[in-house]
Coordinates of C-alpha atoms in Angstrom, one line a residue:
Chain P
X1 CA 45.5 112.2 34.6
X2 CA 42.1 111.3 36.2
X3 CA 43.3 108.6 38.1
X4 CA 46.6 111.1 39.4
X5 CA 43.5 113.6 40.3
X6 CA 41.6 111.6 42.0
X7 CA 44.5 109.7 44.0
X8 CA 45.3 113.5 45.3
X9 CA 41.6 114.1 46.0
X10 CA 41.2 110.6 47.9
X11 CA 44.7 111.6 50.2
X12 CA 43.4 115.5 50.8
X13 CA 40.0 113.5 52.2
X14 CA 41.6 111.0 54.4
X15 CA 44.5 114.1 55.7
X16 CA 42.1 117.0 56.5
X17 CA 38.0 115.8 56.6
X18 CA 38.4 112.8 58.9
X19 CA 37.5 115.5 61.7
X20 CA 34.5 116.3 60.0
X21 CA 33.7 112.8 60.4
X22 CA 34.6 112.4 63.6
X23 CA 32.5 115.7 64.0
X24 CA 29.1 114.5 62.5
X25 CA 29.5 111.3 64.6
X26 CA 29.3 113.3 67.7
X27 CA 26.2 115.3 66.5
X28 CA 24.7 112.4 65.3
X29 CA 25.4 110.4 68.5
X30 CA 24.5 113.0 70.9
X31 CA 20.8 114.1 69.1
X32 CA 19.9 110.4 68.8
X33 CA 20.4 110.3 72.5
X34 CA 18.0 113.5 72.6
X35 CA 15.6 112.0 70.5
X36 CA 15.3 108.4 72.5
X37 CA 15.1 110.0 75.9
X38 CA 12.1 112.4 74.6
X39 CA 10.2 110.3 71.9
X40 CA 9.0 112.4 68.5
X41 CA 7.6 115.6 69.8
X42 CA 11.1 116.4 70.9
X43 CA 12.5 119.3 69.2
X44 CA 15.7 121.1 70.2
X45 CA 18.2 124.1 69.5
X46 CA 22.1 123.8 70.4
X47 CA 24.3 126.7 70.3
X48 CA 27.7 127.4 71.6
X49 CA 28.1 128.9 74.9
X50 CA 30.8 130.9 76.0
X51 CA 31.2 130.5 79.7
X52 CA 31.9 133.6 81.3
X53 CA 35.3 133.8 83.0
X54 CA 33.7 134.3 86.4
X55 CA 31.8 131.1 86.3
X56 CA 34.0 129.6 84.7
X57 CA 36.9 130.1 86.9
X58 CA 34.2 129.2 90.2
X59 CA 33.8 125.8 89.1
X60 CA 36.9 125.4 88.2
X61 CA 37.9 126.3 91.7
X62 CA 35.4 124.4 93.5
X63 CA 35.5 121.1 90.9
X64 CA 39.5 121.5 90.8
X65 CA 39.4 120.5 87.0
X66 CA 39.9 123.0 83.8
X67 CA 37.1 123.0 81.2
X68 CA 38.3 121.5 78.5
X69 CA 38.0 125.1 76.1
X70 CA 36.3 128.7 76.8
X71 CA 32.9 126.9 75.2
X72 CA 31.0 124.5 75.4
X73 CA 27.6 123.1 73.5
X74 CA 24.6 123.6 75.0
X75 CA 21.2 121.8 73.8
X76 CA 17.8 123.5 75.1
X77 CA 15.0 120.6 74.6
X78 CA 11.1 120.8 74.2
X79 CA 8.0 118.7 74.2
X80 CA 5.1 120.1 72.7
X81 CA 6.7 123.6 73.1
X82 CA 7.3 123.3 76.8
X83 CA 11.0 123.4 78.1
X84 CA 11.8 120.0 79.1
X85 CA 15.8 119.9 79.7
X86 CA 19.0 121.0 78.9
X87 CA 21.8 119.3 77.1
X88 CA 25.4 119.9 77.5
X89 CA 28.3 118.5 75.4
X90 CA 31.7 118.8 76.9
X91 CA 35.2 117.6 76.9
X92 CA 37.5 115.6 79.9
X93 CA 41.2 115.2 79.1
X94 CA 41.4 111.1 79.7
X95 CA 45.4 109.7 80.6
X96 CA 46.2 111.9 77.2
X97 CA 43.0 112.0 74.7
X98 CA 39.8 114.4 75.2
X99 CA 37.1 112.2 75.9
X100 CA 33.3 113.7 74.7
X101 CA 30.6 113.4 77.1
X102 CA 27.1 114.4 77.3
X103 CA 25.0 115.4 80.2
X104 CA 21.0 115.6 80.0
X105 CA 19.5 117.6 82.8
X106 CA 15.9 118.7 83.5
X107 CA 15.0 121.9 84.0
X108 CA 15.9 121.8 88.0
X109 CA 19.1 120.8 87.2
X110 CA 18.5 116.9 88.1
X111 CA 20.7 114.9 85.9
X112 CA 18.5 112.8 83.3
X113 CA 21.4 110.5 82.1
X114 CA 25.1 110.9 81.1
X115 CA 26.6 109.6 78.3
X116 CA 29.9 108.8 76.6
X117 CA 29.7 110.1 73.2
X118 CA 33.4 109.7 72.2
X119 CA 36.4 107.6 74.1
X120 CA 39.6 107.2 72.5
X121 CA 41.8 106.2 74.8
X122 CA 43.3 102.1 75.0
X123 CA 42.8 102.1 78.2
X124 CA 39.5 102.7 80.9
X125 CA 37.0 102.1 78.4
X126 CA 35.0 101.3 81.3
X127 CA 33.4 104.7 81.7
X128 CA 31.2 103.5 78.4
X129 CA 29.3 101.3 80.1
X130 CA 25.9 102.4 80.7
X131 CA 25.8 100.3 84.0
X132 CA 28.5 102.6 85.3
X133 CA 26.5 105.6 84.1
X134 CA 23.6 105.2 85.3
X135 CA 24.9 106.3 88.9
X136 CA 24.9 109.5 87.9
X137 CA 21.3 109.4 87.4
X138 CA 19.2 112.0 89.8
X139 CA 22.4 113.9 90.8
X140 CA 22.4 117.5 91.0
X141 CA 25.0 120.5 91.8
X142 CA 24.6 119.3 95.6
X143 CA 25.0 115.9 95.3
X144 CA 28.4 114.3 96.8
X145 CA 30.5 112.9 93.5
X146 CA 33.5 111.6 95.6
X147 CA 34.8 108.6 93.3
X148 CA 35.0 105.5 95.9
X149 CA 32.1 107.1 97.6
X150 CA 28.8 108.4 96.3
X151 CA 30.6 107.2 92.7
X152 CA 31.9 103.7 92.2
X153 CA 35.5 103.5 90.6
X154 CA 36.4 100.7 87.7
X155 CA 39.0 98.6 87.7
X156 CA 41.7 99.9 85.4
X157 CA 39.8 103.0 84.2
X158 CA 41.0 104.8 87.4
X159 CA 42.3 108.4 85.3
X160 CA 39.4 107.8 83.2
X161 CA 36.3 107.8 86.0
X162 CA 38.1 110.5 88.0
X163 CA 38.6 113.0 85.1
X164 CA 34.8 112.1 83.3
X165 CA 33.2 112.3 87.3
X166 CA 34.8 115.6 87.5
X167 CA 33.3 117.0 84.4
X168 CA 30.1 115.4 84.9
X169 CA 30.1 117.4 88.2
X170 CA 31.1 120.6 86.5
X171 CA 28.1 120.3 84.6
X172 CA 25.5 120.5 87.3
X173 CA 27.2 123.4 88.6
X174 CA 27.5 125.2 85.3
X175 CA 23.8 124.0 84.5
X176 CA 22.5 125.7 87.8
X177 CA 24.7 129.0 87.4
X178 CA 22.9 129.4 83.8
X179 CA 19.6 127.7 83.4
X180 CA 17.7 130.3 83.6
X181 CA 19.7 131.9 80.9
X182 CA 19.5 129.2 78.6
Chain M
X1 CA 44.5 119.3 33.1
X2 CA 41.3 121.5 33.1
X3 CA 39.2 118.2 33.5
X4 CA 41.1 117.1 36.6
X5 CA 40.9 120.3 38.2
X6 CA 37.2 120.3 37.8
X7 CA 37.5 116.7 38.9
X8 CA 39.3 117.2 42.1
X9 CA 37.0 120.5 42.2
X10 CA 34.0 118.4 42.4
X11 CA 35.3 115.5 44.6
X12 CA 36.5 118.0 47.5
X13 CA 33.0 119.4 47.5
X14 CA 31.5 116.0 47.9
X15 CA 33.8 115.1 50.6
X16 CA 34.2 118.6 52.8
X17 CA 31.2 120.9 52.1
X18 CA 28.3 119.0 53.8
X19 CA 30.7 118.9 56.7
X20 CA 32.1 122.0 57.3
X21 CA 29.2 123.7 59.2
X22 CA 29.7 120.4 61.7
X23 CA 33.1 120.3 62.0
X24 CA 33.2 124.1 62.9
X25 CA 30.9 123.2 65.3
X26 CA 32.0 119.5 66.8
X27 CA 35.7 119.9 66.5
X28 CA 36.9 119.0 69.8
X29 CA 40.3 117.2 68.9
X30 CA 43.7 118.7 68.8
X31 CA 47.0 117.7 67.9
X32 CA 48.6 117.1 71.6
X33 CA 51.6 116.2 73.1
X34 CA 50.9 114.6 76.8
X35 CA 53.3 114.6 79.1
X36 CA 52.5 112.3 83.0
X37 CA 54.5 110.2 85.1
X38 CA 54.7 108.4 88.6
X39 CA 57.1 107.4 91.1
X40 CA 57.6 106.0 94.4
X41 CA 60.4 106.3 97.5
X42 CA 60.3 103.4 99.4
X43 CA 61.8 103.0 103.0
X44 CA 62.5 98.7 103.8
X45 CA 63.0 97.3 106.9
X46 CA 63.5 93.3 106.8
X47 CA 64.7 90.8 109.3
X48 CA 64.7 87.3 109.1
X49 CA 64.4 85.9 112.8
X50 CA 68.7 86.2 114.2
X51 CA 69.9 87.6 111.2
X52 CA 71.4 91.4 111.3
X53 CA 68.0 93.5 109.7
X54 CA 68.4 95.2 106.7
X55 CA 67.4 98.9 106.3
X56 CA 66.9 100.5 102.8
X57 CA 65.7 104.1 101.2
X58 CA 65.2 103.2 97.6
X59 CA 63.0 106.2 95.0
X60 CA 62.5 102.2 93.4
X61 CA 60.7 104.2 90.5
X62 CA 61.1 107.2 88.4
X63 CA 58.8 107.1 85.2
X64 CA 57.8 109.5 82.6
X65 CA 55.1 109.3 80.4
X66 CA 55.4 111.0 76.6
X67 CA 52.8 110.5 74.6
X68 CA 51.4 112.8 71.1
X69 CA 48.1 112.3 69.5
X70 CA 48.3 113.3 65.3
X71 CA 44.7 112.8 65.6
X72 CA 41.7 110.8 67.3
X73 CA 42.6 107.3 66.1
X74 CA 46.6 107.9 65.5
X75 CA 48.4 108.5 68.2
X76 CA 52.3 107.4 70.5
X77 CA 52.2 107.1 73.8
X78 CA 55.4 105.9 76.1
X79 CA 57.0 105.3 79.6
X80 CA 60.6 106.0 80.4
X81 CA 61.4 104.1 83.3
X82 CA 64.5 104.8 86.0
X83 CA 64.8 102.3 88.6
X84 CA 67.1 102.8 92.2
X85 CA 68.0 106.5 91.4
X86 CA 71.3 105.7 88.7
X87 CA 72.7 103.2 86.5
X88 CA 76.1 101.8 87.5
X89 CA 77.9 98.9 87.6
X90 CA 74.7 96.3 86.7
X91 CA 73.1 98.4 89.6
X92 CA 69.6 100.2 88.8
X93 CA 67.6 100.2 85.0
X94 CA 66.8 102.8 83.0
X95 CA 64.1 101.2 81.0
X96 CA 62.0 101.9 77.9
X97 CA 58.7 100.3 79.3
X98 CA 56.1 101.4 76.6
X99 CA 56.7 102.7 73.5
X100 CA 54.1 102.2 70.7
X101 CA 51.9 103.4 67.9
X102 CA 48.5 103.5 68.8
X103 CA 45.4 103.2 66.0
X104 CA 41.8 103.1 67.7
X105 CA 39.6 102.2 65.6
X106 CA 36.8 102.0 67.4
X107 CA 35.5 101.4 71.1
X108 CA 35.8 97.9 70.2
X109 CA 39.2 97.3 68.2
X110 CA 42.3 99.3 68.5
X111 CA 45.7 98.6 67.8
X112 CA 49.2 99.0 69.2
X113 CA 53.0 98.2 67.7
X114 CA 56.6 99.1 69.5
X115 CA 56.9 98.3 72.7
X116 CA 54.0 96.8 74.4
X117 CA 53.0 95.6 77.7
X118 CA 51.7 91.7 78.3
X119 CA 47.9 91.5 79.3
X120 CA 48.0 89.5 82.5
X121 CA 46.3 89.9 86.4
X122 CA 45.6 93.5 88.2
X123 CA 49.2 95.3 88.3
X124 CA 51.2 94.9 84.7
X125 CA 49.4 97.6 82.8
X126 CA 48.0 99.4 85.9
X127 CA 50.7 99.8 88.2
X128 CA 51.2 103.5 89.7
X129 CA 51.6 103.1 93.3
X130 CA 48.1 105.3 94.3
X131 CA 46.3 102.2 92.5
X132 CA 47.4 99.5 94.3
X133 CA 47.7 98.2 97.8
X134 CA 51.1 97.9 100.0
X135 CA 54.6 100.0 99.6
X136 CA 55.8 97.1 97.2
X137 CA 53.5 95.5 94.9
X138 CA 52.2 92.1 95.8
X139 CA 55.4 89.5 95.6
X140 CA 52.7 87.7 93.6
X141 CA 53.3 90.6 90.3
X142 CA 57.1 89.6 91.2
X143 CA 57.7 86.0 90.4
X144 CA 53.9 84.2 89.0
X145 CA 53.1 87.6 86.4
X146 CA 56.4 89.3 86.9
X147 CA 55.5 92.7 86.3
X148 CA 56.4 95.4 84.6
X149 CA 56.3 92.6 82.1
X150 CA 56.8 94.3 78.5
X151 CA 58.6 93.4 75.2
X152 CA 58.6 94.1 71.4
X153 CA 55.6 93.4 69.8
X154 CA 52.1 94.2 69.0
X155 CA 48.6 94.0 69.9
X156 CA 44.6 94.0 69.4
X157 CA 42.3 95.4 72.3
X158 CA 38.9 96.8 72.5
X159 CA 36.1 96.7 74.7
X160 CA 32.1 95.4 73.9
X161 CA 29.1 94.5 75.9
X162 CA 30.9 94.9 79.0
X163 CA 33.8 92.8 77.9
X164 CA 37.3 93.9 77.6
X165 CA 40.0 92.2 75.5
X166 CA 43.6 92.6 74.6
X167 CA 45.9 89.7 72.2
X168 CA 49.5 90.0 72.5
X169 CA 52.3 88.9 70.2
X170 CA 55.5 89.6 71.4
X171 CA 59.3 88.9 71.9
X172 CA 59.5 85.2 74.0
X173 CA 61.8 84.5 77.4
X174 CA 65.2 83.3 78.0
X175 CA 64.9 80.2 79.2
X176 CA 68.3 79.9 80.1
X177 CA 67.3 82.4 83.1
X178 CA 64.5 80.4 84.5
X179 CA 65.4 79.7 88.2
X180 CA 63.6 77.9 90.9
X181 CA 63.8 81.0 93.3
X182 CA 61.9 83.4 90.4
X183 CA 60.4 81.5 88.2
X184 CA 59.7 83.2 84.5
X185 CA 60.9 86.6 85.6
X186 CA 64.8 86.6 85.1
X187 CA 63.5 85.3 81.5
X188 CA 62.4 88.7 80.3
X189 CA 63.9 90.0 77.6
X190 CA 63.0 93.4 77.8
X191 CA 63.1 94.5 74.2
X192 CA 66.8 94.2 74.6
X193 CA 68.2 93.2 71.0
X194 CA 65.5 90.9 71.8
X195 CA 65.5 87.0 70.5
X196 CA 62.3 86.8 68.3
X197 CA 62.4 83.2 67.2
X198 CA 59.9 82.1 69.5
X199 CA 57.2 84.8 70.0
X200 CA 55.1 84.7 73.3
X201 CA 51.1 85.0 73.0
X202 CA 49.0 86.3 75.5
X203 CA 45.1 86.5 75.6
X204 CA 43.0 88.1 78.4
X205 CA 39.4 88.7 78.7
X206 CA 37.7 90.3 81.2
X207 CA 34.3 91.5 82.0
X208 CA 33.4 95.2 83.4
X209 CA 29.3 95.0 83.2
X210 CA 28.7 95.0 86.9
X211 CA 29.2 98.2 88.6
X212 CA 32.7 98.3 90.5
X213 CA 34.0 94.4 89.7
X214 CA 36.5 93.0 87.8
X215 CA 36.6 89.6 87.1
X216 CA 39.1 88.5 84.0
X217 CA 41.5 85.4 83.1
X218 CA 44.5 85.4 80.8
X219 CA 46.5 83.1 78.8
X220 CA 50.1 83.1 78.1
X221 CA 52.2 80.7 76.0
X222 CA 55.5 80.5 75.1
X223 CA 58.1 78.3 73.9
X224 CA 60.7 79.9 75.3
X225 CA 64.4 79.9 74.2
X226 CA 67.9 80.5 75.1
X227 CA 71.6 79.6 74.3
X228 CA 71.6 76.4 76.0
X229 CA 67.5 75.4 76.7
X230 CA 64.4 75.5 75.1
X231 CA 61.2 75.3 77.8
X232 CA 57.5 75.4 76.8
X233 CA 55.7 77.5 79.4
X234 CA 51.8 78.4 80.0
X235 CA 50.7 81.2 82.4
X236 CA 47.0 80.6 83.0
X237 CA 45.7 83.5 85.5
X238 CA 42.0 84.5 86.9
X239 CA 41.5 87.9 88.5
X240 CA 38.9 89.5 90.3
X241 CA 38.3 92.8 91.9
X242 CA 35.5 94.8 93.4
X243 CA 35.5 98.1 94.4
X244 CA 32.2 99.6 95.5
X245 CA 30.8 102.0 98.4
X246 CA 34.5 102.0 100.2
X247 CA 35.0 98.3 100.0
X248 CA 38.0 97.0 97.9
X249 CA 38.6 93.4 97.4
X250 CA 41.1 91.8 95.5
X251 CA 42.0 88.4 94.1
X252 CA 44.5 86.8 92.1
X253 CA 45.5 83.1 91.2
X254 CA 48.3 81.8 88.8
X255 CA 49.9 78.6 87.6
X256 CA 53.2 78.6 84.9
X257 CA 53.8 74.9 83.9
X258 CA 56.9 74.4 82.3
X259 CA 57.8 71.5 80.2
X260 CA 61.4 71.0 80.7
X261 CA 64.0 71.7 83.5
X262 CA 64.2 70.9 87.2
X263 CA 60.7 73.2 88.1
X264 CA 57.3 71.6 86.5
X265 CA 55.3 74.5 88.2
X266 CA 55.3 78.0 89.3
X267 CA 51.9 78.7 91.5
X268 CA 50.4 81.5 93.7
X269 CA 47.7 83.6 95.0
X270 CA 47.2 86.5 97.0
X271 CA 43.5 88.4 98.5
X272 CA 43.3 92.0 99.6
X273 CA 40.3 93.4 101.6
X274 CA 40.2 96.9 102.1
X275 CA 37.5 99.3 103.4
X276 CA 38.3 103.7 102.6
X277 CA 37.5 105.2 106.3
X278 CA 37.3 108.6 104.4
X279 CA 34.0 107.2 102.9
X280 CA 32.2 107.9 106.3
X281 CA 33.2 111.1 106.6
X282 CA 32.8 114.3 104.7
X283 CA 36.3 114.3 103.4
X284 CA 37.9 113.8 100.2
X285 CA 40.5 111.8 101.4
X286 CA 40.6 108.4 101.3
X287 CA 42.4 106.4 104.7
X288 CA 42.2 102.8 103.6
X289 CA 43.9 100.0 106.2
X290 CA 44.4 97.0 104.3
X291 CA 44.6 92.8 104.9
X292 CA 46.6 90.5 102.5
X293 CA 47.2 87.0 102.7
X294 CA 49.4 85.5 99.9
X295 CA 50.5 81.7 99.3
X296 CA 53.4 81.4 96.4
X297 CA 55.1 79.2 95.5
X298 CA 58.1 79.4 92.2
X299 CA 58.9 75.7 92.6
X300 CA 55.7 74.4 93.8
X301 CA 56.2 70.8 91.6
X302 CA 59.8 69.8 90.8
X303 CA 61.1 66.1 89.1
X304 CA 63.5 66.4 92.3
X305 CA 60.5 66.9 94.4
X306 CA 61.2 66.6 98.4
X307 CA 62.6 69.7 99.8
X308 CA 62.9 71.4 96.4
X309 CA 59.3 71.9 96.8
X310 CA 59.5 73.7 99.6
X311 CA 62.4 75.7 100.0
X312 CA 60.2 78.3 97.7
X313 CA 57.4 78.2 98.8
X314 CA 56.1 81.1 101.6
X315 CA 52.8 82.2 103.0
X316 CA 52.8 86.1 104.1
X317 CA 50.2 88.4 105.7
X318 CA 50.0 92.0 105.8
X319 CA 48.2 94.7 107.1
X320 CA 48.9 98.3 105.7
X321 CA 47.2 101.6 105.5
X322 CA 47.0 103.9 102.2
X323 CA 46.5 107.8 102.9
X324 CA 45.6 109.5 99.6
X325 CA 45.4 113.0 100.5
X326 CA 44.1 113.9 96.9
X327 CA 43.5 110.7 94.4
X328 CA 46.8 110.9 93.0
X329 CA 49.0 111.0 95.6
X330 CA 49.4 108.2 98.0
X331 CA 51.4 107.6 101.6
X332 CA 51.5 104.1 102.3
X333 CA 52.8 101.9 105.6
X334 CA 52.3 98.2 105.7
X335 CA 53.8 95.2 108.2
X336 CA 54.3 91.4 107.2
X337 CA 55.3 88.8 108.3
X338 CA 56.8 86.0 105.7
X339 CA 57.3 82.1 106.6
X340 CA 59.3 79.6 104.3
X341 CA 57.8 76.5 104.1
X342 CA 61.1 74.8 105.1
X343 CA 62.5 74.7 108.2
X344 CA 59.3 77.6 109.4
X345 CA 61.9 80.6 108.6
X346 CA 59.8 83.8 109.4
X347 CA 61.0 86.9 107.9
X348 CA 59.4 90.5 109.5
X349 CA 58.9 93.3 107.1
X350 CA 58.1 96.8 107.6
X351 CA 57.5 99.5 104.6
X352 CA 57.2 103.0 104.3
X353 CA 56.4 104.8 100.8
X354 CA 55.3 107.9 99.3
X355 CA 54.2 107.8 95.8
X356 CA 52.6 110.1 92.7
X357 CA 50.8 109.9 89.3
X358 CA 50.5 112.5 86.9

């Protein structure tokens, strides 16, 4: 009887809480990222953010990519009690699979560094690489973000840099509509 | 019965609760069904010096992509393929080009089963027309990696430190369709009923760690079989490809050896350079005029030798332009001229294409 119990308990685990591991990989990931760019005085809130359909719909227009929901995750990061940058946790849609990202920006809206937090696709793993993220590095909601341009494509990832580029750029925008909000 | 509901009581709270506030929190994934495609219409000129020309409109490729995602690691994806419009009378293909079970692991090991493609040069598993250069792909992803090269099987891939991998193990070729004027590619089986005595295995590596290059090799051996042959052949390929600041450059360079038959060697290369006018300008477009040169060769060592060696082998140049209006949709023209290495026979081409991805 035990061993029929805990059979049924091992399935139920692996059918319905491998989200909540994928789930506290993503958390984990994304506030160790927090924590190395600021050292150990960091401290940091997240919350959900609704965007608001007007803003949402203006960068959606102007970025000509959805958001990937209605919300998004929004990380407000300190120093010694003194605002230091914003955090923002989003979704791309890759060939088929949502790929996570994360973009840190200071408080003028500067990006501080994007990462990829989750990738799941086969192919265009590429967009990983920090070499290929670092680009990205001082651009801002006025910055030109034309793949083959101002962004450098990767060989076989091509879906993967557009889509991820596009979000990355959605960001700025979203982060200068709202930072004074945060 | 009391003691295994308290047991299964107690092992769901160990597993779920600490997770729940997260996973109401983090849970971006989805059950999804993906649905994508590309295609390409293609107008041909050719004419090969007094020879009447010949003058086609062909929509060469029709393709639909199906894929589902049961969740982040298990997932189907798929490409139904419809070459030349129809089916009739031998004419056209209606092709299942990808079909296959998907398990990621992790960044750096996934897993794929059903019908897979093999891991070899630029074009085989990234071939929608916006992506590459000229109306038809390079005649070197024709007869030295004969793409779209797929088959039953499986494979490994995954990516680390900048390095990307894939291992194939698949259905082998026909041997018995080996010819000096295509080399490997008649030899595909297709995942038709396919022979799987002798399985084909394909390695390639390639390394992504600089900003905008490429640079990769590949491996693939077979013993291949048919009714009335058997032929060992090895594919050994190196690619490269840099794309940075509006410059595209492109190189690829095969060899098949084969250890049986009139043909000891199938050899080729091709280079592109490329530079996107849009790049200049404040326009999302890109307007990219193209140079190729290409050197192939399907028979290029034969036991006959003489003549043999020469009546396949060409040398081509092309120049072409690629208008992508938005990234995923691309016009294309290009103009080449092909000599045959015997008797100098130059053949003019002329292309005109529109194509999509989705």
């Amino acid at each position: 009887m035990f061993l029929k119990t805990f059979v049924i308990a091992v399935i139920y685990f692996l059918l319905f809480s491998s989200a909540n591991i994928f789930a506290q990989e993503i958390k984990e990931r994304t506030e160790t990222i927090i924590k190395e760019s600021f050292g150990k005085d960091v401290s940091f809130t997240f919350r959900k953010y609704t965007l608001p359909s007007n803003i949402k719909r203006k960068i959606e227009n102007t970025v000509k990519q959805k958001f990937f929901k209605d919300l998004l995750y929004v990380y407000k990061i300190s120093v010694k009690d003194t605002i230091v940058a914003f955090g923002f946790l989003d979704n791309v849609i890759g060939k088929s699979m949502p790929i996570t990202f994360f973009v840190l920006l200071d408080v003028e809206g500067n990006i501080i560094s994007t990462n990829i937090i989750k990738y799941r696709e086969p192919y265009g793993g590429a967009v990983s690489n920090e070499n290929w993220n670092e680009q990205f590095t001082g651009k801002n909601s006025n910055s030109d973000f034309t793949v083959g341009k101002s962004v450098n494509g990767i060989s076989g990832a091509t879906l993967s840099v557009n889509s991820v580029t596009k979000g990355i750029r959605k960001i700025t925008i979203l982060c200068e509509e709202i930072k004074d909000g945060i | 019965m009391r003691y295994g509901f308290a047991t299964l009581t107690v092992l769901v709270a160990m597993f779920i609760l600490p997770n729940i506030g997260v996973s109401q929190d983090f849970d971006f994934f989805e059950p999804h069904t993906t649905l994508g495609g590309y295609g390409e219409l293609h107008y041909n000129y050719s004419k090969t010096e007094d020879a009447k020309s010949k003058k086609t409109l062909d929509f060469h490729r029709f393709i639909i992509f199906f894929g589902y995602a049961w969740t982040e690691k298990w997932s189907f994806k798929s490409e139904l393929e419809l070459e030349h419009n129809f089916v009739e009378g031998g004419q056209g293909e209606l092709e299942l080009e990808q079909a296959y079970v998907n398990y990621h692991h992790a960044d750096y090991l996934g897993f794929q089963a059903g019908v897979v493609l093999v891991s070899a040069g630029l074009i085989n598993e990234y071939h929608e027309p916006p992506i590459f250069f000229g109306v038809e792909r390079p005649f070197y992803n024709k007869v030295i990696i004969p793409t779209t090269w797929f088959g039953n099987g499986a494979a490994l891939y995954g990516n680390a430190g900048g390095f990307d991998y894939k291992l194939v193990v698949m259905e082998g070729l026909n041997s018995d369709k080996f010819s000096p004027s295509s080399g490997i590619r008649s030899g595909r089986q297709k995942g038709f009923k396919a022979d799987a005595e002798n399985l084909l295995y394909n390695g390639r590596v390639d390394y992504l760690g600089i900003p905008g290059l490429k640079i990769g090799g590949s491996y693939i051996y077979n013993n291949a079989k048919g009714d009335s042959t058997t032929n060992q052949i090895g594919l050994a390929e190196f690619h490269a490809q840099y794309q940075k600041n509006g410059l595209y450059v492109a190189f690829e360079v095969g060899n098949i050896s084969y250890d049986s038959g009139d043909i000891k060697a199938s050899r080729g290369f091709y280079f592109n350079l490329a530079y996107d006018f849009g790049s200049l300008f404040q326009v999302q477009s890109k307007i990219i005029p193209f140079f190729r040169y290409a050197d192939i060769n399907t028979a290029a060592e034969t036991k006959s030798g003489g003549d043999s060696e020469k009546k396949f082998h060409h040398t081509q140049w092309m120049v072409g332009l690629s208008f992508l209006p938005v990234d995923q949709v691309v016009f294309k023209v290009d103009y080449a001229q092909k000599t045959v290495e015997l008797g100098s026979v130059t053949t003019d081409l002329f292309n005109l294409g529109v194509g999509y991805m989705f």
